[in-house]
Structures are given as structure tokens and as C-alpha cells.
């Protein structure tokens, strides 16, 4: 019995009862389609979260005050609340970290801001000229803070688009206008482009001023809340990270890295953390879908067992005319394999259509990956073999005499 | 002179061997269920020559079905030997038995056992598929067998469940013939047919025996059916009680009706 014969026998056996074969296949189709659709939704969500983290800046390392994880102190004042980083630390990093392309220290706090009869409460970020490059901020109109502004303590401000809308109205040009922050007048010199409100808070609701001004006139100290460092390349990240740690440990006179009073966060770490969350989400969705795949497999086994019983006499005849056990078991295995194979193929198309529909209608980004297709197809093939094996073996083991007598 | 004598004996043995298709010696079959042993065949011995048309006759429970299963290599005897075509079949494994059935035996059953919803041609070609015959040859051989079994050619592409009982049995005969078996085993082939159709089927067997020199074993409980064969082996309670040449042989004249 060669492959072509096996194929023809299988096709004719399955087409004898089209309704039953179709319904059995439906179980697998639904299973595979939901696995593909769920994984695509999960991976799409992961992709969009990753890209929103990437939008903060590329090759970014964040240095923040606070306590490193796992230190045995009883009371923590909270991450980032400690004032352990100073302008001098930032300057030292600027000088000593060789793999850094740009360094932007910042100090942020919320203040009440007024302008011509309107007012709002927003985040005031004091920073330097490197900030746009390091944090992927683009200027829409006007210009960003310059090095000169920082040196000369210029009271100038760059508005985020949301803040501009709140203070001056949508679509207006506030350049040259003045605003009051904490009773100090600032001149508006630019507006940044919108970054969208996804990910870490609304990055559009902000006012940038020179860091020196923020420290001297608003905060009253030279503390720094975050130092953003952009490494020259992805490969330098680890090296830059350890350089930063070493410089700061030395400056803060701390011998044991575990006792560090600052933390260095790698952007990749943030992405990894977010990804692990979405991964769990994806696995959860996929395993719910996987259950339906198993149910579909059981449907196949059920049909195959019924078929074997119904066709007992046929099996007896085939054995009488010379079919070996192997011939018989291959025949039934091929039938269940073909059911899952066809079901898998249709399921992949259906799953792809579902994920396409979800991204079109519900606006959730989806991504059908090759991996999920291979996975679903592999699983369906395995299900076909596993759930077809037992019925096939039962058929092959039938005694031809008893099978021929079966009523 | 001594040498010549030895040669002669060898020749005789060869001739004998050539002529003997089936050689059964002391075939015993015991079925055990729990503690209970049933001796269905109690030491049956007989020979069947190539080209013979033999009927094995006996009432139900006589052991004739069990004997048929052993002759058809569907089962093996508990003790005793069974040579088919000079090959000992009595101690083979399941797969070896399958190979014997595939190459040497053609079955015709009382209930036809055709594949429903499959065409007549496909049913006849089925044994050739397991025998690994190429597709082209399969159809040629199947058509040859259908003609030999007297199946009208306008029915070849019908599905088997659209045929009458007599036609179905002729398809089954064609299927048994298709692989040129050494032996055709027919188990109550007329059991489900009316007497007229039954006669046509028996006529087909006679014709195959005469014209194609097929060796045929017919298992039946009816004397009337058995009388179509050349020789009748009477079996009762697991023993052969009579093995005789059939003198009142019934001959069906119009084979292809």
C-alpha cells in the first residue's frame, strides 16, 4: 500500500460521511483559529507596549535616586524620593562615562502655572539641551532650551502640546508669551511635538525649563530626580551602565554595590518587565484557546472510534484479503491526520481573519507571527496522531474472523 | 540401477507435490474460554489437489467454519500441520498469515462484504492495492476478473450498494479471483441468495473451475449446493465422516445469465 493509495482511501473514507467529517473538523478549526487569534492579540499588545517604551528614547539608561532592590533596610522612603543625586553627579557622569552619547539630567515637580487668566497644574521639568535627543522629544515650533539658557539662568520655557492647549488654547502659537510658575515669569520659546499619551503618563502635559533655573529658583537645591543617559550603541549599554554605577559609587563613597543609594535602569530591563507581563497575558489567552483545541482533538478521537466500530466488517474484509496490521493502522491514522491537517489549515486562515477583524474593528493591534502558525499547525498534527493512534490501534488489533462476523 | 530407482522416487514425490494444493494432517482446534475447553476439530486430515472443486459440508456447529478459517489462513490450528502450496501455514505469525491470504487465497463470503459507496471496479481492485500492484495493471486485472465472473460491463462503475444480491456476489467472486489465487474459498456463497440466483453463482464457480482450472473450496450446509462440486467432504462434530467423489454432480448450463 503506497502513499497515493493511502491518500485515496483516506479521501474516500472521509467523503462518505461529509457532515460528520465536517463537524469533527470544526472542533479543530475553532481550536486552531482561537489559538492563532489569541496569540496574535497578545503579541500585538506586547508590540505596542514595547514600541511605546522605545519611544522614550533609544539606548536609554535612566539613573534615579533611591534604594536598590533587596537591601535589608526596614524602612524605605520610597524609590526616587531620596535626594541622593545632584548636579555634580550629572557633571561627573558627563565627564567620565566614555560610552555616553548624551546625558540629560532633570529635576521634575508639579507646580501651579498661570498665563493670561488661565491656569493649570502641570509637571515642570528642568533639564538641559541634550534632553530632546536622549528622550526622543521633538520641537514643533520655536526652539528647545540651549546650553546658553542653562549657563545664564534664562527664565525661558518650552511647553508640551497639552499644556499649550490648556493655557493658550488649541492650535495657538504661544511663542513670546509669558507664563508664571511659582510667581516667577518665564518666556515661552517653543512647543514640542505630541508624543501621545501612551505608556508612562502623558508626556505631552509638561513644561521644560533650564535645569539651573529649576534648581535655583524653584527647588532651592541642586538635586536631580533623573539622569537620562543615551549610550552610543546597543552594544555599549552594559558597559555604560557599569561605568555609571562605578562613578556614582565612588562619588557617594559606597563600597558595596548592594547598598547603592541610586538605581540604574536599563531601557531593555523596562521592556523585559513589560514583556513578561504581556507574555503571561498571551500565555493565558493561548491556554484558554488551547483547551478548545484539546476538546477538538477529543472530538476527532470520538469520531474515529465510532468509525472503527461501524467499519468493523470492512476492517475484517481488508484483513481477509491481505491487509497487515500496519496497513490498517496507517489507514485510520491517515484519516484522523487528514482531519486535523485540513482543520488546521482552515483554522489558520480563520484565525488570521479574526485577528485582522479585531485590529480593524476594535482597533487593537494584532500580529500573526510565523511562530504561532507553526505552533498551531504542529499542535494540530500532534493531536491528529495522538487522538488517532488509539482508534487506529484498535482497528489494527481486530481479529479478522470476529470482525467479519460482526453485526 | 539403485541410482535410477532413487531418481524415480524423487520424481514421483515432485509430481505428487506439484499436484497437491492442500495437505492437512491431524488438524486439531481447541477453543478455551476460562476453564472450559471446546475441541472444535478433532484431528482432521485430507488432501486437495490443484484444480479440484471441493465442497465441505456439515450442519452448523460441525466445525466447518473453523476449518474454513484455518484453510483460509485466518487462523492457525492448535496442533497439526497445514501445507498450502508446499508451504507450512500452520505456525505463521499474523502478518505472515496476511501475506499468505494476500497472495494465495481469494475469499467469497455469504454476506459479500463489499465496500459500500465504492464502485464495482474499486471493490475488485482492493486486493491488488494491498499486493502492491501498479495502478495501470490493477484496472486491467480487475476487468479481466469481472469478465471471468460474468459481470456485465454496464455495471462496473455502479456503486456496490446499487447492485442486486447475485451481482454483488459476482463482484465478490471477481475480487477473489483478481489476484490469481491458488485457492478460492467460498463460505456459504449462496446463503443470502434465492435459488435461481444461487444457481447462477454456483455456475460461475463451475465455469471458473473448468475453464481457469481454479481450485475452489465451497463451504455449505446444504447438500443441494454441495452437489455442484466434484468432491464432497462431510464433516460432523469436528470429524470427517465421509470424503467421496460426487457422482450425482449438478451442472449449471448457462453460466453467464
XYZ file of C-alpha atoms in Angstrom:
664
model
C 0.000 0.000 0.000
C 1.758 3.165 -1.116
C 1.192 6.809 -0.207
C -1.131 7.585 -3.131
C -3.331 4.608 -2.308
C -3.395 5.620 1.322
C -4.366 9.153 0.331
C -7.155 7.965 -1.965
C -8.519 5.547 0.623
C -8.482 8.322 3.212
C -10.245 10.837 0.985
C -12.940 8.360 0.013
C -13.469 7.279 3.624
C -13.833 10.875 4.797
C -16.136 11.929 1.971
C -18.533 9.039 2.664
C -19.834 10.959 5.648
C -19.160 14.584 4.802
C -21.388 16.030 7.504
C -19.672 14.108 10.266
C -16.181 14.793 8.965
C -17.031 18.480 8.655
C -18.388 18.795 12.170
C -15.432 16.943 13.614
C -13.101 19.198 11.711
C -14.974 22.230 13.040
C -13.705 21.407 16.521
C -10.126 21.608 15.321
C -10.832 24.667 13.175
C -12.205 26.591 16.160
C -9.333 25.447 18.357
C -6.601 26.424 15.929
C -8.301 29.675 14.928
C -8.655 30.777 18.534
C -5.053 29.883 19.342
C -3.829 31.942 16.377
C -6.158 34.857 17.112
C -5.362 34.946 20.836
C -1.611 34.772 20.316
C -1.831 37.497 17.680
C -3.757 39.776 20.027
C -1.297 39.086 22.831
C 1.725 39.667 20.659
C 0.165 42.764 19.141
C -0.366 44.211 22.609
C 3.207 43.337 23.513
C 4.460 45.017 20.358
C 2.584 48.233 21.041
C 3.747 48.394 24.652
C 7.332 47.789 23.570
C 7.180 50.498 20.942
C 5.737 52.969 23.413
C 8.623 52.223 25.769
C 11.055 52.570 22.868
C 9.550 55.992 22.155
C 11.004 57.350 25.417
C 14.359 57.163 23.700
C 16.700 54.643 22.227
C 19.626 53.023 24.039
C 18.421 54.793 27.131
C 19.728 54.313 30.635
C 17.940 56.009 33.499
C 19.738 56.871 36.740
C 17.395 57.546 39.638
C 17.834 58.145 43.319
C 16.550 55.558 45.737
C 17.443 52.191 47.096
C 18.436 49.224 45.098
C 16.277 46.143 45.373
C 16.854 43.518 48.014
C 18.574 45.681 50.627
C 17.761 44.616 54.134
C 16.644 48.043 55.371
C 13.381 48.034 57.220
C 12.037 51.398 56.182
C 12.169 52.682 52.691
C 11.320 56.270 51.966
C 10.254 55.176 48.534
C 12.040 54.874 45.303
C 13.046 58.180 43.817
C 12.034 60.211 46.814
C 15.513 60.468 48.233
C 17.600 63.405 47.127
C 20.796 61.467 46.592
C 21.638 62.606 43.076
C 22.982 66.072 42.476
C 24.004 68.266 39.600
C 27.627 67.416 40.435
C 26.880 63.736 39.901
C 25.454 64.571 36.495
C 28.502 66.659 35.607
C 30.817 63.869 36.718
C 28.968 61.362 34.545
C 29.233 63.781 31.630
C 32.985 63.854 32.064
C 33.794 60.273 32.986
C 31.383 57.958 31.157
C 33.012 57.378 27.794
C 30.303 55.376 26.015
C 27.627 58.007 26.613
C 26.419 59.933 23.595
C 24.411 62.460 25.561
C 23.441 62.994 29.177
C 20.346 64.873 30.263
C 19.812 65.417 33.993
C 16.382 66.557 35.012
C 14.509 67.628 38.064
C 10.754 67.424 38.000
C 7.991 68.672 40.238
C 4.416 69.759 39.805
C 3.589 73.458 40.124
C 0.627 75.696 39.514
C 1.175 77.626 36.280
C -0.709 80.720 35.225
C -0.939 82.571 31.929
C -3.270 85.414 30.997
C -6.191 84.484 33.208
C -5.940 80.713 32.781
C -4.033 78.376 35.000
C -3.171 74.715 35.226
C -1.225 72.315 37.388
C 1.472 70.568 35.447
C 4.848 68.977 35.652
C 7.785 71.328 35.426
C 10.882 69.563 34.170
C 14.179 71.303 34.482
C 16.688 69.906 32.025
C 19.424 70.750 29.531
C 19.895 70.928 25.774
C 20.515 67.156 25.436
C 17.039 66.198 26.561
C 15.337 66.189 23.124
C 17.926 63.795 21.738
C 18.048 61.475 24.719
C 14.298 61.280 25.272
C 13.077 61.489 21.671
C 11.353 64.811 22.141
C 10.885 66.869 19.006
C 10.274 70.593 18.882
C 7.236 71.624 16.882
C 7.618 75.411 16.799
C 10.268 77.675 18.263
C 13.339 76.122 19.846
C 14.318 73.982 22.822
C 16.372 75.084 25.812
C 20.009 75.723 24.860
C 23.244 75.280 26.789
C 23.415 79.070 26.962
C 19.976 79.194 28.635
C 21.265 76.811 31.277
C 24.506 78.705 31.827
C 22.834 82.125 32.004
C 19.881 81.039 34.149
C 17.472 82.287 31.438
C 13.859 82.176 32.543
C 12.548 80.518 29.367
C 10.058 77.703 28.970
C 9.167 75.097 26.328
C 5.591 73.844 26.503
C 4.229 70.400 25.800
C 1.299 70.449 23.368
C -1.268 69.571 26.041
C -0.057 72.323 28.344
C -0.106 74.749 25.411
C -3.738 73.758 24.745
C -4.637 74.214 28.404
C -3.013 77.609 28.795
C -3.407 79.256 25.420
C -5.996 77.196 23.513
C -5.783 74.573 20.840
C -3.651 75.433 17.800
C -2.427 78.836 19.034
C 1.179 79.938 18.877
C 2.300 80.920 22.391
C 5.856 81.841 21.420
C 6.927 85.087 23.053
C 4.069 84.941 25.578
C 4.897 84.829 29.238
C 3.749 82.397 31.909
C 4.135 82.403 35.691
C 5.458 79.397 37.516
C 5.597 79.736 41.265
C 5.309 83.526 40.845
C 8.301 83.724 38.537
C 7.831 84.926 34.966
C 9.023 82.698 32.129
C 9.092 83.468 28.439
C 7.748 80.766 26.141
C 10.330 79.943 23.451
C 8.983 76.716 21.956
C 6.353 73.984 21.808
C 7.178 70.283 21.487
C 5.505 67.788 19.193
C 2.922 65.429 20.571
C 4.261 62.038 21.707
C 0.908 60.592 22.595
C -0.367 59.698 25.986
C 0.549 56.040 25.989
C 2.952 54.260 28.279
C 4.394 56.209 31.157
C 1.963 59.011 31.797
C 1.149 61.838 29.459
C 4.439 63.035 28.049
C 2.702 65.981 26.430
C 1.491 67.607 29.635
C 4.795 69.159 30.685
C 6.796 72.385 30.707
C 10.567 72.273 30.166
C 12.775 74.949 31.704
C 16.591 75.162 32.102
C 17.706 72.835 34.902
C 19.782 75.554 36.578
C 16.678 77.748 36.880
C 14.616 74.908 38.272
C 17.249 74.127 40.877
C 17.952 77.685 41.925
C 14.538 79.376 41.787
C 12.018 76.547 42.153
C 13.553 73.691 44.143
C 16.126 75.663 46.059
C 18.707 72.874 45.905
C 20.868 71.227 43.270
C 19.153 67.823 43.460
C 18.441 65.839 40.331
C 15.465 63.495 40.053
C 16.597 61.539 36.988
C 19.689 61.459 34.824
C 18.932 60.115 31.345
C 21.940 58.711 29.544
C 21.957 57.718 25.908
C 24.575 55.113 25.038
C 26.297 55.330 21.670
C 25.028 51.924 20.669
C 23.017 48.971 21.919
C 26.242 47.015 22.484
C 27.626 49.676 24.814
C 24.632 49.560 27.138
C 26.091 47.127 29.646
C 29.447 48.834 29.701
C 27.923 52.294 30.110
C 25.668 51.022 32.839
C 28.599 49.642 34.826
C 30.636 52.819 34.265
C 27.787 54.906 35.647
C 27.480 52.625 38.654
C 31.209 52.770 39.339
C 31.435 56.566 39.033
C 28.480 57.129 41.332
C 29.560 54.536 43.894
C 32.924 56.218 44.096
C 31.431 59.690 44.408
C 28.999 58.582 47.100
C 31.705 56.660 48.968
C 29.819 53.378 48.873
C 31.857 50.184 48.750
C 29.143 47.587 48.427
C 27.098 47.910 45.212
C 24.165 46.322 47.056
C 23.996 49.380 49.334
C 23.886 51.882 46.483
C 21.674 54.929 47.109
C 20.732 55.203 43.448
C 19.470 52.864 40.783
C 20.478 52.458 37.191
C 17.654 51.272 34.948
C 18.292 49.953 31.521
C 15.572 50.538 28.982
C 15.841 46.883 27.996
C 15.046 45.943 31.590
C 11.893 48.027 31.463
C 10.893 46.413 28.190
C 11.654 42.968 29.590
C 9.460 43.646 32.593
C 6.603 44.895 30.457
C 7.088 41.991 28.050
C 6.947 39.462 30.829
C 3.567 40.872 31.815
C 2.212 40.720 28.291
C 3.743 37.275 27.871
C 1.744 35.994 30.812
C -1.312 37.609 29.256
C -0.573 35.896 25.922
C 0.018 32.525 27.544
C -3.241 32.860 29.449
C -5.196 33.612 26.289
C -3.432 30.877 24.349
C -4.038 28.271 27.004
C -7.747 29.023 27.080
C -7.713 28.611 23.311
C -5.570 25.503 23.715
C -8.304 23.906 25.789
C -10.679 24.201 22.864
C -8.014 22.587 20.697
C -7.858 19.614 23.038
C -11.650 19.403 23.014
C -11.476 19.367 19.221
C -8.950 16.550 19.411
C -11.240 14.532 21.629
C -13.975 15.100 19.035
C -11.696 13.523 16.453
C -10.976 10.566 18.670
C -14.679 10.114 19.290
C -15.425 10.113 15.589
C -12.587 7.727 14.830
C -13.741 5.278 17.479
C -17.264 5.373 16.073
C -15.866 4.852 12.602
C -13.807 1.865 13.671
C -16.873 0.250 15.222
C -19.029 0.994 12.210
C -16.475 -0.326 9.801
C -15.569 -3.460 11.722
C -16.700 -5.717 8.872
C -14.780 -3.639 6.379
C -11.670 -3.995 8.522
C -12.291 -7.746 8.676
C -12.588 -7.909 4.920
C -9.462 -5.851 4.355
C -7.575 -8.167 6.658
C -9.006 -11.221 4.908
C -7.752 -10.009 1.553
C -4.275 -9.458 2.916
C -4.047 -6.118 4.725
C -1.479 -6.254 7.514
C -1.925 -4.634 10.907
C 0.294 -1.840 9.699
C -1.876 -1.215 6.639
C -4.987 -0.940 8.787
C -3.474 1.282 11.433
C -1.967 3.569 8.795
C -5.346 3.879 7.147
C -7.088 5.071 10.288
C -4.171 7.206 11.400
C -4.196 8.874 7.989
C -7.881 9.643 8.358
C -7.504 11.402 11.678
C -4.337 13.110 10.499
C -6.081 14.427 7.424
C -8.990 15.726 9.517
C -6.645 17.690 11.764
C -4.465 18.777 8.866
C -7.394 20.219 6.924
C -8.923 21.598 10.118
C -5.570 23.173 10.951
C -5.256 24.792 7.537
C -8.765 26.238 7.640
C -8.240 27.239 11.279
C -5.100 29.204 10.429
C -6.950 31.147 7.743
C -9.897 31.752 10.068
C -7.618 32.777 12.947
C -5.808 35.183 10.687
C -9.119 36.683 9.559
C -10.264 37.026 13.179
C -7.108 38.855 14.204
C -7.395 41.037 11.116
C -11.004 41.804 12.052
C -10.070 42.561 15.659
C -7.411 45.055 14.639
C -9.739 46.666 12.071
C -12.925 46.801 14.135
C -11.708 47.061 17.720
C -8.509 48.946 16.948
C -6.393 46.551 18.978
C -3.092 45.969 17.235
C -2.551 42.291 16.341
C 0.394 40.442 14.931
C 0.056 36.953 13.398
C 3.511 35.520 13.821
C 5.009 32.623 11.923
C 5.698 31.009 15.271
C 2.012 30.903 16.205
C 1.159 29.365 12.829
C 3.877 26.746 13.133
C 2.851 26.101 16.723
C -0.839 25.725 15.882
C -0.104 23.506 12.907
C 2.301 21.372 14.873
C -0.166 21.027 17.716
C -2.962 20.012 15.348
C -0.753 17.440 13.665
C 0.264 16.040 17.029
C -3.380 15.951 18.118
C -4.267 14.070 14.946
C -1.624 11.477 15.654
C -2.285 11.164 19.380
C -6.061 11.030 19.142
C -5.974 8.899 16.025
C -3.457 6.431 17.392
C -5.730 4.662 19.839
C -8.631 4.083 17.402
C -6.154 3.025 14.704
C -4.533 0.534 17.023
C -7.918 -0.805 17.994
C -8.790 -1.302 14.351
C -5.463 -2.977 13.614
C -5.823 -5.365 16.530
C -9.236 -6.640 15.445
C -9.371 -10.353 14.802
C -10.374 -10.816 11.152
C -12.720 -13.724 11.905
C -14.603 -11.835 14.590
C -14.567 -8.658 12.546
C -16.135 -10.437 9.572
C -18.849 -11.894 11.798
C -19.607 -8.531 13.444
C -23.209 -7.463 13.009
C 20.154 -49.361 -11.028
C 19.977 -48.167 -7.452
C 20.613 -44.602 -8.595
C 17.866 -44.798 -11.162
C 15.454 -46.062 -8.531
C 16.185 -43.122 -6.233
C 15.655 -40.736 -9.115
C 12.322 -42.261 -9.874
C 11.149 -41.880 -6.289
C 12.193 -38.236 -6.249
C 10.325 -37.652 -9.452
C 7.249 -39.229 -8.007
C 7.469 -37.066 -4.918
C 7.841 -33.987 -7.081
C 4.858 -34.958 -9.146
C 2.829 -35.526 -6.034
C 3.905 -32.239 -4.569
C 3.089 -30.430 -7.760
C -0.348 -31.823 -7.800
C -1.264 -31.335 -4.164
C -2.533 -27.899 -3.314
C -3.606 -28.536 0.254
C -2.294 -31.081 2.693
C -3.927 -31.193 6.115
C -2.653 -33.582 8.770
C -4.326 -34.193 12.122
C -5.686 -30.705 12.431
C -6.982 -30.057 15.923
C -8.522 -26.814 17.053
C -9.360 -26.216 20.687
C -11.052 -23.061 21.933
C -10.577 -22.276 25.601
C -12.806 -19.904 27.476
C -11.908 -19.869 31.143
C -11.630 -23.447 32.325
C -13.845 -24.744 29.600
C -12.178 -26.350 26.571
C -14.080 -26.956 23.364
C -12.499 -29.254 20.823
C -13.984 -27.991 17.592
C -11.788 -30.018 15.212
C -10.668 -33.442 16.389
C -7.792 -34.345 14.084
C -8.868 -33.712 10.528
C -6.687 -34.972 7.646
C -7.250 -34.622 3.911
C -5.534 -33.538 0.690
C -6.919 -31.345 -2.049
C -5.329 -31.405 -5.489
C -4.689 -28.477 -7.733
C -7.754 -27.698 -9.829
C -10.223 -29.575 -7.660
C -13.697 -28.270 -6.808
C -14.424 -29.498 -3.314
C -17.424 -28.892 -1.086
C -17.044 -29.112 2.673
C -20.449 -29.926 4.024
C -21.789 -30.177 7.511
C -24.511 -28.898 9.808
C -23.943 -25.783 11.872
C -21.625 -26.455 14.792
C -19.844 -29.196 12.898
C -16.581 -27.233 12.770
C -16.712 -26.444 9.085
C -16.369 -22.694 9.667
C -13.357 -23.255 11.890
C -11.868 -25.476 9.209
C -12.562 -22.785 6.639
C -10.764 -20.197 8.789
C -7.741 -22.454 9.037
C -7.769 -23.243 5.319
C -8.136 -19.530 4.617
C -5.113 -18.669 6.789
C -7.316 -16.544 9.010
C -6.500 -18.770 11.942
C -3.931 -21.418 12.867
C -4.634 -24.934 14.187
C -3.866 -25.797 17.819
C -1.959 -28.875 16.628
C -1.436 -30.499 13.270
C 0.039 -29.208 10.047
C -1.444 -27.439 7.078
C 0.591 -27.210 3.881
C -0.700 -24.820 1.256
C 1.277 -24.886 -1.997
C 4.071 -26.797 -0.210
C 4.310 -24.159 2.464
C 3.566 -24.829 6.102
C 0.924 -22.299 7.085
C 0.060 -23.770 10.469
C 2.643 -21.890 12.521
C 2.834 -18.454 10.990
C 2.527 -15.042 12.665
C -0.370 -12.693 11.981
C 1.489 -10.666 9.382
C 2.823 -13.787 7.648
C -0.729 -15.137 7.512
C -1.823 -11.819 5.992
C 0.801 -12.272 3.286
C -0.466 -15.829 2.565
C -4.039 -14.543 2.271
C -2.903 -11.713 0.046
C -1.007 -13.899 -2.407
C -2.693 -17.291 -2.349
C -6.287 -17.074 -1.203
C -9.435 -15.456 -2.522
C -12.477 -15.231 -0.253
C -16.152 -15.204 -1.137
C -18.439 -14.589 1.832
C -22.107 -15.217 2.405
C -22.706 -11.512 3.033
C -20.499 -10.353 0.109
C -18.592 -7.826 2.268
C -18.179 -5.263 -0.470
C -17.213 -1.694 0.351
C -20.425 0.315 0.158
C -20.340 3.639 -1.705
C -17.383 2.369 -3.719
C -17.621 1.395 -7.364
C -17.579 -2.194 -8.548
C -14.144 -1.666 -10.098
C -12.697 -0.216 -6.914
C -14.010 -3.139 -4.904
C -12.359 -5.615 -7.257
C -9.087 -3.685 -7.295
C -8.851 -3.575 -3.490
C -6.752 -6.771 -3.032
C -4.324 -5.542 -5.698
C -3.736 -2.380 -3.708
C -2.503 -4.400 -0.740
C -0.495 -6.628 -3.082
C 1.345 -3.545 -4.353
C 0.300 -3.932 -7.991
C 0.733 -0.798 -10.108
C -2.364 1.273 -10.827
C -2.460 0.554 -14.544
C -2.250 -3.210 -14.103
C -4.897 -3.088 -11.394
C -7.641 -1.955 -13.708
C -6.682 -4.444 -16.434
C -6.693 -7.311 -13.969
C -9.958 -6.172 -12.374
C -11.692 -6.020 -15.748
C -10.359 -9.480 -16.583
C -11.707 -10.822 -13.293
C -15.087 -9.129 -13.746
C -15.441 -10.689 -17.179
C -14.483 -14.091 -15.790
C -17.065 -13.701 -13.027
C -19.698 -12.876 -15.637
C -20.343 -9.309 -14.513
C -21.949 -7.206 -17.284
C -19.757 -4.213 -18.147
C -22.545 -1.639 -17.788
C -22.383 -2.227 -14.025
C -18.651 -1.708 -13.489
C -18.955 1.911 -12.488
C -22.023 1.449 -10.309
C -21.679 1.646 -6.567
C -21.805 -1.757 -4.970
C -24.920 -0.942 -2.922
C -26.846 -0.316 -6.143
C -26.483 -3.942 -7.238
C -28.679 -6.983 -6.753
C -27.550 -9.809 -4.467
C -26.433 -12.011 -7.348
C -24.468 -9.171 -8.883
C -22.852 -8.343 -5.566
C -21.766 -11.941 -5.161
C -20.262 -11.936 -8.646
C -18.322 -8.787 -7.766
C -17.104 -10.620 -4.683
C -16.069 -13.564 -6.853
C -14.222 -11.208 -9.193
C -12.487 -9.722 -6.151
C -11.482 -13.220 -5.014
C -10.153 -14.020 -8.493
C -8.325 -10.825 -9.246
C -5.002 -11.770 -7.702
C -4.818 -15.238 -9.351
C -5.003 -17.049 -6.023
C -4.048 -20.697 -5.581
C -7.300 -21.264 -3.787
C -10.761 -19.745 -3.768
C -12.639 -20.197 -0.505
C -16.384 -19.661 -0.679
C -18.211 -19.574 2.657
C -21.942 -20.209 2.054
C -21.813 -18.097 -1.111
C -25.469 -18.758 -1.916
C -26.749 -18.344 1.647
C -28.248 -14.910 1.033
C -29.491 -15.588 -2.491
C -32.688 -17.058 -3.896
C -32.249 -20.464 -5.501
C -32.186 -19.188 -9.072
C -29.541 -16.538 -8.410
C -27.731 -19.090 -6.273
C -27.523 -21.429 -9.240
C -26.041 -18.698 -11.397
C -23.350 -18.079 -8.776
C -22.630 -21.821 -8.479
C -22.476 -21.972 -12.276
C -19.867 -19.222 -12.172
C -17.760 -21.325 -9.809
C -18.088 -24.374 -12.076
C -17.046 -22.352 -15.064
C -14.019 -20.930 -13.264
C -13.071 -24.434 -12.199
C -13.403 -25.853 -15.699
C -12.046 -23.027 -17.785
C -9.499 -21.371 -15.498
C -8.606 -24.516 -13.519
C -9.207 -22.642 -10.268
C -9.057 -24.677 -7.062
C -12.302 -23.999 -5.240
C -13.452 -24.964 -1.755
C -17.125 -24.425 -1.118
C -18.368 -24.468 2.486
C -22.072 -25.126 2.868
C -24.652 -26.887 4.965
C -26.931 -27.653 2.028
C -26.454 -30.919 0.148
C -28.013 -29.359 -2.928
C -25.298 -26.701 -3.045
C -22.543 -29.199 -2.259
C -23.629 -31.367 -5.168
C -22.303 -28.768 -7.602
C -18.744 -29.744 -6.620
C -16.618 -32.697 -7.822
C -15.963 -33.996 -4.344
C -17.789 -33.652 -1.054
C -16.156 -33.814 2.371
C -18.811 -34.429 5.027
C -17.897 -33.126 8.439
C -19.745 -33.628 11.702
C -18.782 -32.840 15.302
C -15.237 -31.998 14.294
C -14.525 -35.178 12.357
C -14.643 -36.098 8.703
C -17.362 -38.715 8.405
C -17.312 -39.143 4.664
C -14.979 -37.994 1.868
C -16.320 -39.054 -1.515
C -16.349 -38.217 -5.159
C -19.620 -36.581 -6.108
C -21.300 -38.914 -8.560
C -24.554 -37.010 -8.936
C -22.822 -33.764 -9.975
C -25.225 -30.987 -10.892
C -24.047 -28.948 -13.838
C -25.322 -25.447 -14.469
C -25.528 -24.936 -18.215
C -25.931 -21.231 -18.901
C -23.066 -19.771 -16.943
C -23.452 -16.170 -17.866
C -27.044 -15.479 -17.080
